[in-house]
Amino acid sequence: MNRDQTLPNQASDKWFQDAAARAIHEEQLERVERFNGRVAMLGIVIGILTEALTGQGIVHQIGLGPLVDGYAACTTRFLPFCF
């Protein structure tokens, strides 16, 4: 085998290896994004169920209720539009 025959083989081998690595990466990314979406949906459902049981909204559950109510936003000047 001479040198002229090995260069195209090396180039095609590298191309196939890169294509395989890219396909594996895309498959892993798709799996991770699907999992993140499912966890986000579960979190929203749990937040809505907790809101139904306690009467407090999701924002109040995580401690940001005063910002929504306007009290903390106006007293600490977090938001430019205080009424």
JSON list of C-alpha atoms in Angstrom, two decimals:
[
{"chain": "A", "resi": 1, "resn": "MET", "atom": "CA", "xyz": [0.00, 0.00, 0.00]},
{"chain": "A", "resi": 2, "resn": "ASN", "atom": "CA", "xyz": [1.48, 3.31, -0.94]},
{"chain": "A", "resi": 3, "resn": "ARG", "atom": "CA", "xyz": [1.10, 6.70, 0.66]},
{"chain": "A", "resi": 4, "resn": "ASP", "atom": "CA", "xyz": [-1.47, 7.97, -1.87]},
{"chain": "A", "resi": 5, "resn": "GLN", "atom": "CA", "xyz": [-3.95, 5.24, -0.89]},
{"chain": "A", "resi": 6, "resn": "THR", "atom": "CA", "xyz": [-3.70, 5.82, 2.87]},
{"chain": "A", "resi": 7, "resn": "LEU", "atom": "CA", "xyz": [-4.51, 9.54, 2.84]},
{"chain": "A", "resi": 8, "resn": "PRO", "atom": "CA", "xyz": [-8.07, 9.17, 1.47]},
{"chain": "A", "resi": 9, "resn": "ASN", "atom": "CA", "xyz": [-8.70, 6.29, 3.85]},
{"chain": "A", "resi": 10, "resn": "GLN", "atom": "CA", "xyz": [-7.55, 8.37, 6.82]},
{"chain": "A", "resi": 11, "resn": "ALA", "atom": "CA", "xyz": [-9.72, 11.28, 5.73]},
{"chain": "A", "resi": 12, "resn": "SER", "atom": "CA", "xyz": [-12.79, 9.10, 5.29]},
{"chain": "A", "resi": 13, "resn": "ASP", "atom": "CA", "xyz": [-12.15, 7.34, 8.61]},
{"chain": "A", "resi": 14, "resn": "LYS", "atom": "CA", "xyz": [-11.95, 10.72, 10.36]},
{"chain": "A", "resi": 15, "resn": "TRP", "atom": "CA", "xyz": [-15.17, 11.83, 8.66]},
{"chain": "A", "resi": 16, "resn": "PHE", "atom": "CA", "xyz": [-16.99, 8.67, 9.80]},
{"chain": "A", "resi": 17, "resn": "GLN", "atom": "CA", "xyz": [-15.64, 9.04, 13.34]},
{"chain": "A", "resi": 18, "resn": "ASP", "atom": "CA", "xyz": [-16.74, 12.68, 13.47]},
{"chain": "A", "resi": 19, "resn": "ALA", "atom": "CA", "xyz": [-20.18, 11.79, 12.09]},
{"chain": "A", "resi": 20, "resn": "ALA", "atom": "CA", "xyz": [-20.57, 9.02, 14.67]},
{"chain": "A", "resi": 21, "resn": "ALA", "atom": "CA", "xyz": [-19.50, 11.32, 17.52]},
{"chain": "A", "resi": 22, "resn": "ARG", "atom": "CA", "xyz": [-21.94, 13.98, 16.30]},
{"chain": "A", "resi": 23, "resn": "ALA", "atom": "CA", "xyz": [-24.80, 11.44, 16.16]},
{"chain": "A", "resi": 24, "resn": "ILE", "atom": "CA", "xyz": [-24.03, 10.22, 19.67]},
{"chain": "A", "resi": 25, "resn": "HIS", "atom": "CA", "xyz": [-23.92, 13.79, 20.97]},
{"chain": "A", "resi": 26, "resn": "GLU", "atom": "CA", "xyz": [-27.26, 14.64, 19.34]},
{"chain": "A", "resi": 27, "resn": "GLU", "atom": "CA", "xyz": [-28.86, 11.51, 20.80]},
{"chain": "A", "resi": 28, "resn": "GLN", "atom": "CA", "xyz": [-27.60, 12.34, 24.30]},
{"chain": "A", "resi": 29, "resn": "LEU", "atom": "CA", "xyz": [-28.74, 15.95, 23.98]},
{"chain": "A", "resi": 30, "resn": "GLU", "atom": "CA", "xyz": [-32.21, 14.84, 22.87]},
{"chain": "A", "resi": 31, "resn": "ARG", "atom": "CA", "xyz": [-32.46, 12.47, 25.85]},
{"chain": "A", "resi": 32, "resn": "VAL", "atom": "CA", "xyz": [-31.36, 15.15, 28.33]},
{"chain": "A", "resi": 33, "resn": "GLU", "atom": "CA", "xyz": [-33.75, 17.76, 26.90]},
{"chain": "A", "resi": 34, "resn": "ARG", "atom": "CA", "xyz": [-36.65, 15.30, 27.06]},
{"chain": "A", "resi": 35, "resn": "PHE", "atom": "CA", "xyz": [-35.83, 14.61, 30.73]},
{"chain": "A", "resi": 36, "resn": "ASN", "atom": "CA", "xyz": [-35.61, 18.36, 31.52]},
{"chain": "A", "resi": 37, "resn": "GLY", "atom": "CA", "xyz": [-38.99, 18.94, 29.89]},
{"chain": "A", "resi": 38, "resn": "ARG", "atom": "CA", "xyz": [-40.60, 16.15, 31.89]},
{"chain": "A", "resi": 39, "resn": "VAL", "atom": "CA", "xyz": [-39.15, 17.44, 35.16]},
{"chain": "A", "resi": 40, "resn": "ALA", "atom": "CA", "xyz": [-40.40, 20.96, 34.36]},
{"chain": "A", "resi": 41, "resn": "MET", "atom": "CA", "xyz": [-43.90, 19.65, 33.64]},
{"chain": "A", "resi": 42, "resn": "LEU", "atom": "CA", "xyz": [-43.85, 17.70, 36.90]},
{"chain": "A", "resi": 43, "resn": "GLY", "atom": "CA", "xyz": [-42.77, 20.81, 38.81]},
{"chain": "A", "resi": 44, "resn": "ILE", "atom": "CA", "xyz": [-45.61, 22.87, 37.33]},
{"chain": "A", "resi": 45, "resn": "VAL", "atom": "CA", "xyz": [-48.17, 20.18, 38.19]},
{"chain": "A", "resi": 46, "resn": "ILE", "atom": "CA", "xyz": [-46.86, 19.93, 41.75]},
{"chain": "A", "resi": 47, "resn": "GLY", "atom": "CA", "xyz": [-46.99, 23.74, 42.07]},
{"chain": "A", "resi": 48, "resn": "ILE", "atom": "CA", "xyz": [-50.58, 23.86, 40.80]},
{"chain": "A", "resi": 49, "resn": "LEU", "atom": "CA", "xyz": [-51.65, 21.05, 43.13]},
{"chain": "A", "resi": 50, "resn": "THR", "atom": "CA", "xyz": [-50.00, 22.79, 46.08]},
{"chain": "A", "resi": 51, "resn": "GLU", "atom": "CA", "xyz": [-51.74, 26.01, 45.09]},
{"chain": "A", "resi": 52, "resn": "ALA", "atom": "CA", "xyz": [-55.07, 24.19, 45.05]},
{"chain": "A", "resi": 53, "resn": "LEU", "atom": "CA", "xyz": [-54.42, 22.70, 48.49]},
{"chain": "A", "resi": 54, "resn": "THR", "atom": "CA", "xyz": [-52.95, 25.74, 50.27]},
{"chain": "A", "resi": 55, "resn": "GLY", "atom": "CA", "xyz": [-54.55, 28.66, 48.44]},
{"chain": "A", "resi": 56, "resn": "GLN", "atom": "CA", "xyz": [-51.16, 30.31, 47.87]},
{"chain": "A", "resi": 57, "resn": "GLY", "atom": "CA", "xyz": [-49.91, 30.88, 44.35]},
{"chain": "A", "resi": 58, "resn": "ILE", "atom": "CA", "xyz": [-46.69, 29.41, 43.01]},
{"chain": "A", "resi": 59, "resn": "VAL", "atom": "CA", "xyz": [-44.89, 32.74, 43.37]},
{"chain": "A", "resi": 60, "resn": "HIS", "atom": "CA", "xyz": [-45.90, 32.94, 47.05]},
{"chain": "A", "resi": 61, "resn": "GLN", "atom": "CA", "xyz": [-44.80, 29.34, 47.59]},
{"chain": "A", "resi": 62, "resn": "ILE", "atom": "CA", "xyz": [-41.23, 30.12, 46.54]},
{"chain": "A", "resi": 63, "resn": "GLY", "atom": "CA", "xyz": [-41.09, 33.30, 48.62]},
{"chain": "A", "resi": 64, "resn": "LEU", "atom": "CA", "xyz": [-41.55, 35.98, 45.97]},
{"chain": "A", "resi": 65, "resn": "GLY", "atom": "CA", "xyz": [-45.08, 36.89, 46.97]},
{"chain": "A", "resi": 66, "resn": "PRO", "atom": "CA", "xyz": [-44.29, 40.40, 48.22]},
{"chain": "A", "resi": 67, "resn": "LEU", "atom": "CA", "xyz": [-42.84, 41.30, 44.83]},
{"chain": "A", "resi": 68, "resn": "VAL", "atom": "CA", "xyz": [-46.08, 40.33, 43.17]},
{"chain": "A", "resi": 69, "resn": "ASP", "atom": "CA", "xyz": [-48.17, 42.09, 45.78]},
{"chain": "A", "resi": 70, "resn": "GLY", "atom": "CA", "xyz": [-46.26, 45.30, 45.13]},
{"chain": "A", "resi": 71, "resn": "TYR", "atom": "CA", "xyz": [-45.33, 46.01, 48.75]},
{"chain": "A", "resi": 72, "resn": "ALA", "atom": "CA", "xyz": [-41.64, 45.01, 48.67]},
{"chain": "A", "resi": 73, "resn": "ALA", "atom": "CA", "xyz": [-41.19, 46.32, 45.14]},
{"chain": "A", "resi": 74, "resn": "CYS", "atom": "CA", "xyz": [-42.36, 49.82, 46.05]},
{"chain": "A", "resi": 75, "resn": "THR", "atom": "CA", "xyz": [-40.61, 50.06, 49.41]},
{"chain": "A", "resi": 76, "resn": "THR", "atom": "CA", "xyz": [-37.25, 48.82, 48.16]},
{"chain": "A", "resi": 77, "resn": "ARG", "atom": "CA", "xyz": [-37.49, 50.34, 44.67]},
{"chain": "A", "resi": 78, "resn": "PHE", "atom": "CA", "xyz": [-36.94, 47.04, 42.86]},
{"chain": "A", "resi": 79, "resn": "LEU", "atom": "CA", "xyz": [-39.35, 47.99, 40.11]},
{"chain": "A", "resi": 80, "resn": "PRO", "atom": "CA", "xyz": [-39.61, 51.39, 38.37]},
{"chain": "A", "resi": 81, "resn": "PHE", "atom": "CA", "xyz": [-43.44, 51.29, 38.28]},
{"chain": "A", "resi": 82, "resn": "CYS", "atom": "CA", "xyz": [-44.86, 51.47, 41.79]},
{"chain": "A", "resi": 83, "resn": "PHE", "atom": "CA", "xyz": [-48.49, 52.42, 42.18]}
]
